[in-house]
CSV table of C-alpha atoms and ligand atoms in Angstrom, one decimal:
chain,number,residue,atom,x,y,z
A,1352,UNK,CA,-3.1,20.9,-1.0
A,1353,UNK,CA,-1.0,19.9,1.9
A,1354,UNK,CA,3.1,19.5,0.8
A,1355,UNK,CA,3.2,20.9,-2.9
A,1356,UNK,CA,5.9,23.3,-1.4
A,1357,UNK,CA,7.9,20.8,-0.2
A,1358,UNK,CA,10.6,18.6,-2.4
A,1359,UNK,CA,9.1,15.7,-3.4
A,1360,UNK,CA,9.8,12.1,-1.8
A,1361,UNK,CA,9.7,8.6,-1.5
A,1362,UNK,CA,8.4,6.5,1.3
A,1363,UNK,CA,8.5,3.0,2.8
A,1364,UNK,CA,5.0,2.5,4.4
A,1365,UNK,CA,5.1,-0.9,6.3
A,1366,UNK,CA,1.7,-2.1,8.3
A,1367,UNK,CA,3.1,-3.5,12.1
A,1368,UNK,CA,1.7,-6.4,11.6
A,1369,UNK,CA,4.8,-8.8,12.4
A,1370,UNK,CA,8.6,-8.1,12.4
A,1371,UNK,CA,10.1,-7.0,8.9
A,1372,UNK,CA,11.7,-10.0,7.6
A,1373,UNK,CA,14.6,-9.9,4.2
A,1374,UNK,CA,11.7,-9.4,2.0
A,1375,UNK,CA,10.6,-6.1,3.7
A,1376,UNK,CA,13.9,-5.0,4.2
A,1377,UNK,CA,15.3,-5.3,0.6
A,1378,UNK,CA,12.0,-3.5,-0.3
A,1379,UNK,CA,12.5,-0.4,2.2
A,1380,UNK,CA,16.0,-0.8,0.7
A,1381,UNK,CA,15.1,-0.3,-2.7
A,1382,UNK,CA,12.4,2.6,-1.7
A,1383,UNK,CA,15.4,4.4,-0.3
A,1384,UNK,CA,17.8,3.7,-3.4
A,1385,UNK,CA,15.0,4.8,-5.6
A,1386,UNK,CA,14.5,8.1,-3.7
A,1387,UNK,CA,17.9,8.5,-2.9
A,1388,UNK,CA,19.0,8.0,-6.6
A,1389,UNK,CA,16.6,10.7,-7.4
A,1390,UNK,CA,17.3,13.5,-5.1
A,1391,UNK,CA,14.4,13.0,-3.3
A,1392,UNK,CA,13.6,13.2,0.3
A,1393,UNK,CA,12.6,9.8,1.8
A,1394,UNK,CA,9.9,9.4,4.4
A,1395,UNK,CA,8.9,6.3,6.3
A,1396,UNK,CA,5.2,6.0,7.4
A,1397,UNK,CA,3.4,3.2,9.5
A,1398,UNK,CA,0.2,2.2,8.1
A,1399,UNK,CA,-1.1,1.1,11.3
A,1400,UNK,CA,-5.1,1.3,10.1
A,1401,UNK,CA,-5.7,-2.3,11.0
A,1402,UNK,CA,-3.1,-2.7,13.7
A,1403,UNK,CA,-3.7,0.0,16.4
A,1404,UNK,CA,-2.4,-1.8,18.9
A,1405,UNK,CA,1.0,-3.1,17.9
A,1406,UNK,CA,3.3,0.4,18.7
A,1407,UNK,CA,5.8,-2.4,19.7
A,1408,UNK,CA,6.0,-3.9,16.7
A,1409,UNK,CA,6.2,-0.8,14.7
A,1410,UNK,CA,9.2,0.6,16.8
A,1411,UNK,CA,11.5,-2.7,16.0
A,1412,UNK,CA,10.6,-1.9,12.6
A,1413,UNK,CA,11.4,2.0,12.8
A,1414,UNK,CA,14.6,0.4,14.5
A,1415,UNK,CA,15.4,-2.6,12.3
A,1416,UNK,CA,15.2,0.0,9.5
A,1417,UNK,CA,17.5,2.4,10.8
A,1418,UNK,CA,19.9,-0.4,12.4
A,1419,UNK,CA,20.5,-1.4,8.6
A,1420,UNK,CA,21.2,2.3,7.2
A,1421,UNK,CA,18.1,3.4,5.6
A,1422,UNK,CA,17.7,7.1,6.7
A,1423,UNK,CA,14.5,9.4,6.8
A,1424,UNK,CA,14.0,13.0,6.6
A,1425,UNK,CA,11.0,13.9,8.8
A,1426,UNK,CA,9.6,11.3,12.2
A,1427,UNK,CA,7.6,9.0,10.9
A,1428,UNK,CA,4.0,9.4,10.4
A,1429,UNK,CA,1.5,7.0,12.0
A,1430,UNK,CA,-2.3,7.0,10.1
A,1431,UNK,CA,-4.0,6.0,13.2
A,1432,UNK,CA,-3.1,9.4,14.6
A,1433,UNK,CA,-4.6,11.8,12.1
A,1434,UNK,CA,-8.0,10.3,11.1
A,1435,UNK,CA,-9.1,13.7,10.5
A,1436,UNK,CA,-7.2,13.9,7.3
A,1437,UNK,CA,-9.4,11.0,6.0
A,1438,UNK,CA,-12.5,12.3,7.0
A,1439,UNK,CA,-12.3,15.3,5.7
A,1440,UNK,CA,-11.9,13.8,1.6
A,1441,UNK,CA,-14.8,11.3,2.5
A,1442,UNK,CA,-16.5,14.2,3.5
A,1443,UNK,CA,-15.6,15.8,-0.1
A,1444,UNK,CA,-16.5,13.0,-1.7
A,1445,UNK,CA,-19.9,12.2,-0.2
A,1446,UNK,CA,-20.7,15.9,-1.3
A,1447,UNK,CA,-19.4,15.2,-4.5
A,1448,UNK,CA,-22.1,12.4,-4.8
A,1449,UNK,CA,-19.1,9.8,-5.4
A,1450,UNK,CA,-20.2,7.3,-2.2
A,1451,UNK,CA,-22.7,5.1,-1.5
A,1452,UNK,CA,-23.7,2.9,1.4
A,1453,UNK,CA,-22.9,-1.1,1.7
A,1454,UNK,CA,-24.3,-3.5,3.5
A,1455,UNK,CA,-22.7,-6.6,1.9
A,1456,UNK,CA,-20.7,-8.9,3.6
A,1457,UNK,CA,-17.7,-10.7,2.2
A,1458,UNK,CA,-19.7,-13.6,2.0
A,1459,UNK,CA,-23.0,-10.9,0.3
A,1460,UNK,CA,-20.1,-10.4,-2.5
A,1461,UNK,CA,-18.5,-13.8,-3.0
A,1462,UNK,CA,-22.2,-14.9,-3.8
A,1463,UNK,CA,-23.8,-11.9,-5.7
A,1464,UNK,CA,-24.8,-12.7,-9.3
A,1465,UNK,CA,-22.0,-11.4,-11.9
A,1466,UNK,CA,-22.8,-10.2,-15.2
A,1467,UNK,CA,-20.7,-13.0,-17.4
A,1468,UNK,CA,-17.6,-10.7,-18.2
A,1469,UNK,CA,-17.8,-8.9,-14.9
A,1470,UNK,CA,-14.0,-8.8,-14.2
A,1471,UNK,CA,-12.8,-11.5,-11.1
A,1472,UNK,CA,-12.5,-9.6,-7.8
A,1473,UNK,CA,-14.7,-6.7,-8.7
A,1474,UNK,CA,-17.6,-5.6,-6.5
A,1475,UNK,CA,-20.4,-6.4,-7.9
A,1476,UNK,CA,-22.7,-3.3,-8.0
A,1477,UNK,CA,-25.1,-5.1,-5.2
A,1478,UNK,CA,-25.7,-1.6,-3.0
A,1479,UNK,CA,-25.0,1.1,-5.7
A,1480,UNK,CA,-28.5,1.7,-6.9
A,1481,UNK,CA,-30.4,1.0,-3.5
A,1482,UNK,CA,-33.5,3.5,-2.9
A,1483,UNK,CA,-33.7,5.3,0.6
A,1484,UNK,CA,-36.3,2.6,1.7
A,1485,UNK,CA,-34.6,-0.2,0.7
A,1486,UNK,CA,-30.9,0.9,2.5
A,1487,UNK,CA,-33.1,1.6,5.8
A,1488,UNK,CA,-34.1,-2.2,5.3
A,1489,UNK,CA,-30.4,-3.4,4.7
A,1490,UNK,CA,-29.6,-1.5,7.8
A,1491,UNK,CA,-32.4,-3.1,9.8
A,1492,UNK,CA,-31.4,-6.5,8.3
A,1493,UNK,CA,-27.4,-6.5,8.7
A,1494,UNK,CA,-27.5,-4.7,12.2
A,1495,UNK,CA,-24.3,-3.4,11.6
A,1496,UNK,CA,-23.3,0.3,10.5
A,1497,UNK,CA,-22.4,0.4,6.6
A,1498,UNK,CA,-19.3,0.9,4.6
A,1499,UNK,CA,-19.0,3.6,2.0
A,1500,UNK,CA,-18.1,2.7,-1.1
A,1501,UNK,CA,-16.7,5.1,-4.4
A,1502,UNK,CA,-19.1,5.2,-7.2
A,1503,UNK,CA,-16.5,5.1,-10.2
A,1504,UNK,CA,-17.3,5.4,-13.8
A,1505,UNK,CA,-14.4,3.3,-15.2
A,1506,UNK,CA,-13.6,-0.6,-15.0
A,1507,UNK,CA,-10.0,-0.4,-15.6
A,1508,UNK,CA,-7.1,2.3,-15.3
A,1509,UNK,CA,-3.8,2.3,-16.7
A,1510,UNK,CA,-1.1,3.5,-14.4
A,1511,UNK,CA,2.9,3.4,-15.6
A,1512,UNK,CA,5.2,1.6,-13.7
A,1513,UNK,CA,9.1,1.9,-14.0
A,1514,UNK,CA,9.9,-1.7,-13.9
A,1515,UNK,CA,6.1,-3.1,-15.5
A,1516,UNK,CA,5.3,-0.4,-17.7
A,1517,UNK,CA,2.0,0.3,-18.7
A,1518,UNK,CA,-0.2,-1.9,-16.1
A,1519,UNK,CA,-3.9,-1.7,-16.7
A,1520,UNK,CA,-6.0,-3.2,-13.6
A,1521,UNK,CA,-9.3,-3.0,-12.4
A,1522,UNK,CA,-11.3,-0.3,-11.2
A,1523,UNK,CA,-14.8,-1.2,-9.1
A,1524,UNK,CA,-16.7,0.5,-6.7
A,1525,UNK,CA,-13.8,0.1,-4.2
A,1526,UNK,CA,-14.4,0.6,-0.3
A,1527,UNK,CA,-13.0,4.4,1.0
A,1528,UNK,CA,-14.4,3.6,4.9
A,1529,UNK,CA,-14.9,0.8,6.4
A,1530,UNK,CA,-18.2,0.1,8.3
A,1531,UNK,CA,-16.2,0.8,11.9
A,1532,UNK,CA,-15.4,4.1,10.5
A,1533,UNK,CA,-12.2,4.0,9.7
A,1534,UNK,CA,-10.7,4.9,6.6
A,1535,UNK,CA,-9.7,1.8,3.8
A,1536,UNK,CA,-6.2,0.9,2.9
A,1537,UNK,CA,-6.9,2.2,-0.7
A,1538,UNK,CA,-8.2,6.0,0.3
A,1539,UNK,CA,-5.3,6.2,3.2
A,1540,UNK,CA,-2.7,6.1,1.2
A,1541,UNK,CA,-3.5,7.7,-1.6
A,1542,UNK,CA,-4.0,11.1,0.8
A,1543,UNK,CA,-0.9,10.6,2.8
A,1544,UNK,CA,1.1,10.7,-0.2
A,1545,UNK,CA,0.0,13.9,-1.3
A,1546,UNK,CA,-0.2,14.9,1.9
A,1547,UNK,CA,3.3,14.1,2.8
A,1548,UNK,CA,4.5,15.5,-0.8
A,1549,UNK,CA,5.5,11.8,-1.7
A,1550,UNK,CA,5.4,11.4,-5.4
A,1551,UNK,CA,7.4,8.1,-6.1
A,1552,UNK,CA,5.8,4.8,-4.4
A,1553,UNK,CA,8.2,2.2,-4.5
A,1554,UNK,CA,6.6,-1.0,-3.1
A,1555,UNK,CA,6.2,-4.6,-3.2
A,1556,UNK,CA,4.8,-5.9,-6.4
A,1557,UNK,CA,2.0,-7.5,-4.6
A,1558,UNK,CA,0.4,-4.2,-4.7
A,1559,UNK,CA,0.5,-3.6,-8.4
A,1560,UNK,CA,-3.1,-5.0,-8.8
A,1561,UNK,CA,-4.3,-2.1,-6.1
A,1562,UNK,CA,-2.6,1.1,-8.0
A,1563,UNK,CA,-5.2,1.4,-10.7
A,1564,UNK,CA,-7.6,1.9,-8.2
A,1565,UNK,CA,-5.3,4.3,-6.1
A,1566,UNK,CA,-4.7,6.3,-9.3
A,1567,UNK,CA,-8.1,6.8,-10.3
A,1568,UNK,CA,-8.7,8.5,-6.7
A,1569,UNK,CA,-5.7,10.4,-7.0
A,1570,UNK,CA,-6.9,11.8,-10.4
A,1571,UNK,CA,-11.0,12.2,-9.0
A,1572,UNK,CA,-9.3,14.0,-6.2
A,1573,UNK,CA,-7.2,16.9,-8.5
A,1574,UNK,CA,-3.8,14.7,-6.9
A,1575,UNK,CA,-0.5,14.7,-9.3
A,1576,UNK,CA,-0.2,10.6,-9.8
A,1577,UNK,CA,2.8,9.6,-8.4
A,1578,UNK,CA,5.6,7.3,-10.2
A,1579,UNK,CA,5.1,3.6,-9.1
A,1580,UNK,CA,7.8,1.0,-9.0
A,1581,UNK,CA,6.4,-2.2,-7.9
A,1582,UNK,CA,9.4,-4.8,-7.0
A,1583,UNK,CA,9.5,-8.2,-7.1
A,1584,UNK,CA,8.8,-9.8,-3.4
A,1585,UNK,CA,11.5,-12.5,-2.0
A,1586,UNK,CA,10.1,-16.3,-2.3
A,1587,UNK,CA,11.3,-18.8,0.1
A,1588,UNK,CA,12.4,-22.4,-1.4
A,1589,UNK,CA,9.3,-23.3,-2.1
A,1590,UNK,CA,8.6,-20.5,-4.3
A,1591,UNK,CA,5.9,-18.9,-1.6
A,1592,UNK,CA,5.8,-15.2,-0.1
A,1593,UNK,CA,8.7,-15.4,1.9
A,1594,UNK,CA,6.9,-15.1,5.7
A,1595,UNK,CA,8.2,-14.7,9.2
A,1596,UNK,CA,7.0,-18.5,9.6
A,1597,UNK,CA,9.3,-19.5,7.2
A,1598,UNK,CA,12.0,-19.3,9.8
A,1599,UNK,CA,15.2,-17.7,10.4
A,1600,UNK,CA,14.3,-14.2,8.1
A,1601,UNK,CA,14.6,-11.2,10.4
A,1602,UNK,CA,16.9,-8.9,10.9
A,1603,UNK,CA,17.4,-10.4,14.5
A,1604,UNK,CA,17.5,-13.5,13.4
A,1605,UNK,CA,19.8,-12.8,10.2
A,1606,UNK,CA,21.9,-9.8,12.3
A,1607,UNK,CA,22.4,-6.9,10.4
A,1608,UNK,CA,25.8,-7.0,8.3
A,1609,UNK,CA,24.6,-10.3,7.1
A,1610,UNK,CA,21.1,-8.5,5.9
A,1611,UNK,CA,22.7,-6.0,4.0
A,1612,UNK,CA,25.6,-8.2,2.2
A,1613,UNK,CA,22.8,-10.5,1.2
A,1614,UNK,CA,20.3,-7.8,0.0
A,1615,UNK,CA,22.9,-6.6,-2.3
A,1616,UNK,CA,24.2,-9.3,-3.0
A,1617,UNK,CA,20.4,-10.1,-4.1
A,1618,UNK,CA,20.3,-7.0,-6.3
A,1619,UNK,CA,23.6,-7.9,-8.0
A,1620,UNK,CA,25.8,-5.2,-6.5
A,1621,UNK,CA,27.8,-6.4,-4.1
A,1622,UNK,CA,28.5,-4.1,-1.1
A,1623,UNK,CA,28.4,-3.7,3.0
A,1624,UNK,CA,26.6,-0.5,3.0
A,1625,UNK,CA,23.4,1.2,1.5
A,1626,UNK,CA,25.6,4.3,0.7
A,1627,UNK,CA,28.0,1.9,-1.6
A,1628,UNK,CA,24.3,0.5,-3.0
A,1629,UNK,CA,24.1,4.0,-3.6
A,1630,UNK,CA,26.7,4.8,-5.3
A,1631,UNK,CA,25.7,1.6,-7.9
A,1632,UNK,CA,22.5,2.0,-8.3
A,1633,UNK,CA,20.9,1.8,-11.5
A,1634,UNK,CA,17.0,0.7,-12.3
A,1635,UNK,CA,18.0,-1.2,-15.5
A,1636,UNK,CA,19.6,-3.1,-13.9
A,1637,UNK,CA,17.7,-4.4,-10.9
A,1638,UNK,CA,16.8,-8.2,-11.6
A,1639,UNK,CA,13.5,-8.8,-13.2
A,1640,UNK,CA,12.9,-12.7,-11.3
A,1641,UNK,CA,11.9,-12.9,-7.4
A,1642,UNK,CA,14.7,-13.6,-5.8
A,1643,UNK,CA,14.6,-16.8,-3.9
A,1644,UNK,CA,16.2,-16.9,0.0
A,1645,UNK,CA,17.9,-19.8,1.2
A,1646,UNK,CA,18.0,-19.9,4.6
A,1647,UNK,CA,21.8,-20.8,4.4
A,1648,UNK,CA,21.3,-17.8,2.6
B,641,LIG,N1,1.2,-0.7,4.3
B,641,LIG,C1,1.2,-1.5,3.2
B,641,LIG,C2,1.8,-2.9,3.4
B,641,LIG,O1,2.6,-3.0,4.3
B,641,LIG,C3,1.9,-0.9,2.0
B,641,LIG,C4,1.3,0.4,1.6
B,641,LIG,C5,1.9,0.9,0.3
B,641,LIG,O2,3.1,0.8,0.2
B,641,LIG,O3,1.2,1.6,-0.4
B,641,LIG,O4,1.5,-3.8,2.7
């Protein structure tokens, strides 16, 4: 396995879909305290699966991120440019028996009959016990090249998080490829981790729900499950996701000495640097509520 030799790391792992705004920025902060604190390495990866196109935005965010101190210890790895890496565990998988073909649309799934405790969000089962002849029909039907899905033998895993604890979510048949061939969000990152020897995923807590699934693979796979921290994301007044519509939030719009006095200021350790964040940086104490920016701020 690719980077059990090297020391291990954290990451940030933003998608360039829009500017980083606070939010982001106080989490990449807080995936670099939590590495750094640790003696780990700290990598920053773009997870530009779904966003091929936007190189621009993804260099104001390699730059945004560096403007406000966080360092990393290797160039940053892009997904779109090693698909091969993918391919190759589908490929183990699909020998492994583990995936199946599906032809359902979102709309297929929102409608599919449920079994009355079947868990909210699941897949239901629709394609995983299709015969040969009846998968050439779905294909003939939907016109449109299928996705693979994981067969799993589990409907919940327990992961451990540092600021949760013990978080058990659901497990379905989750999707590892999409139908255009490209590799899901949920297989992608689970084997650039281990590929890039991270083993501490400090993210947004939004992602919480996904790890149990992300887990599982890493454990189906033979890969060491990494230490999660999920952190609480930055509401705007209204107690929504903070979002780039919300107005004045990016580093460009904030300026930089600003965005670090107020994201430690936010964590409760006031300081103009991430080294002096560093230096007073302790898990326990990070705040448990979201923290809600003012645009006075
Ligand atoms: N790229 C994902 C996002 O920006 C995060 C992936 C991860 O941290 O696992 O939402």
């Amino acid at each position: 396995m690719a980077g059990v030799t090297r020391s291990p790391a954290g990451r940030f792992a933003p998608s360039p879909s829009a500017d980083l705004h606070i939010g982001n920025l106080r989490t990449a902060v807080l995936a670099w305290l939590f590495a750094r604190s640790t003696g780990r390495r700290f990598l920053v990866r773009i997870d530009d699966l779904d966003d091929r196109t936007h190189t621009h935005i993804a260099d104001r965010q390699l730059e945004d991120l560096a403007a406000i101190g966080v360092t990393w210890d290797e160039p940053p790895e892009w997904q779109s440019q090693h698909p091969q890496r993918y391919d190759s565990v589908i490929a183990e998988l699909k020998e492994r028996g583990l995936l199946y073909e599906c032809y359902c649309s979102r709309r297929d799934i929102q409608q599919a009959p449920r079994a009355p405790h079947a868990p909210q969000g699941a897949y239901p089962g629709t394609c995983r016990q299709l015969t040969e002849a009846e998968r050439r029909q779905r294909r003939d039907e939907t016109g449109r090249p299928p996705a693979l899905r994981l067969r799993t033998d589990a409907i919940a895993y327990t992961v451990h998080d540092v600021l949760h604890g013990d978080y058990m979510g659901i497990v379905d048949d989750f999707v590892v490829r999409r139908g255009d061939g490209v590799a899901a969000y949920n297989l992608a990152v689970v084997v650039d981790d281990v590929a890039q020897g991270i083993d501490q995923v400090v993210r947004g807590d939004d992602l919480l729900p996904s790890s149990p699934r992300q887990a599982y693979l890493a454990r189906l796979l033979g890969y060491p499950e990494p230490t999660y921290a999920h952190v609480a994301l930055v509401l705007n007044e209204d107690g929504a996701r903070l979002a780039k519509r919300d107005g004045a939030v990016t580093l460009a719009e904030i300026g930089v000495e600003r965005a670090v006095e107020q994201i430690s200021a936010s964590l409760g350790w006031p300081a103009s640097s991430l080294d002096e964040m560093l230096a007073q940086f302790d898990p326990a104490q990070l705040p448990k509520h979201p923290w809600v920016y003012t645009l006075t701020g």
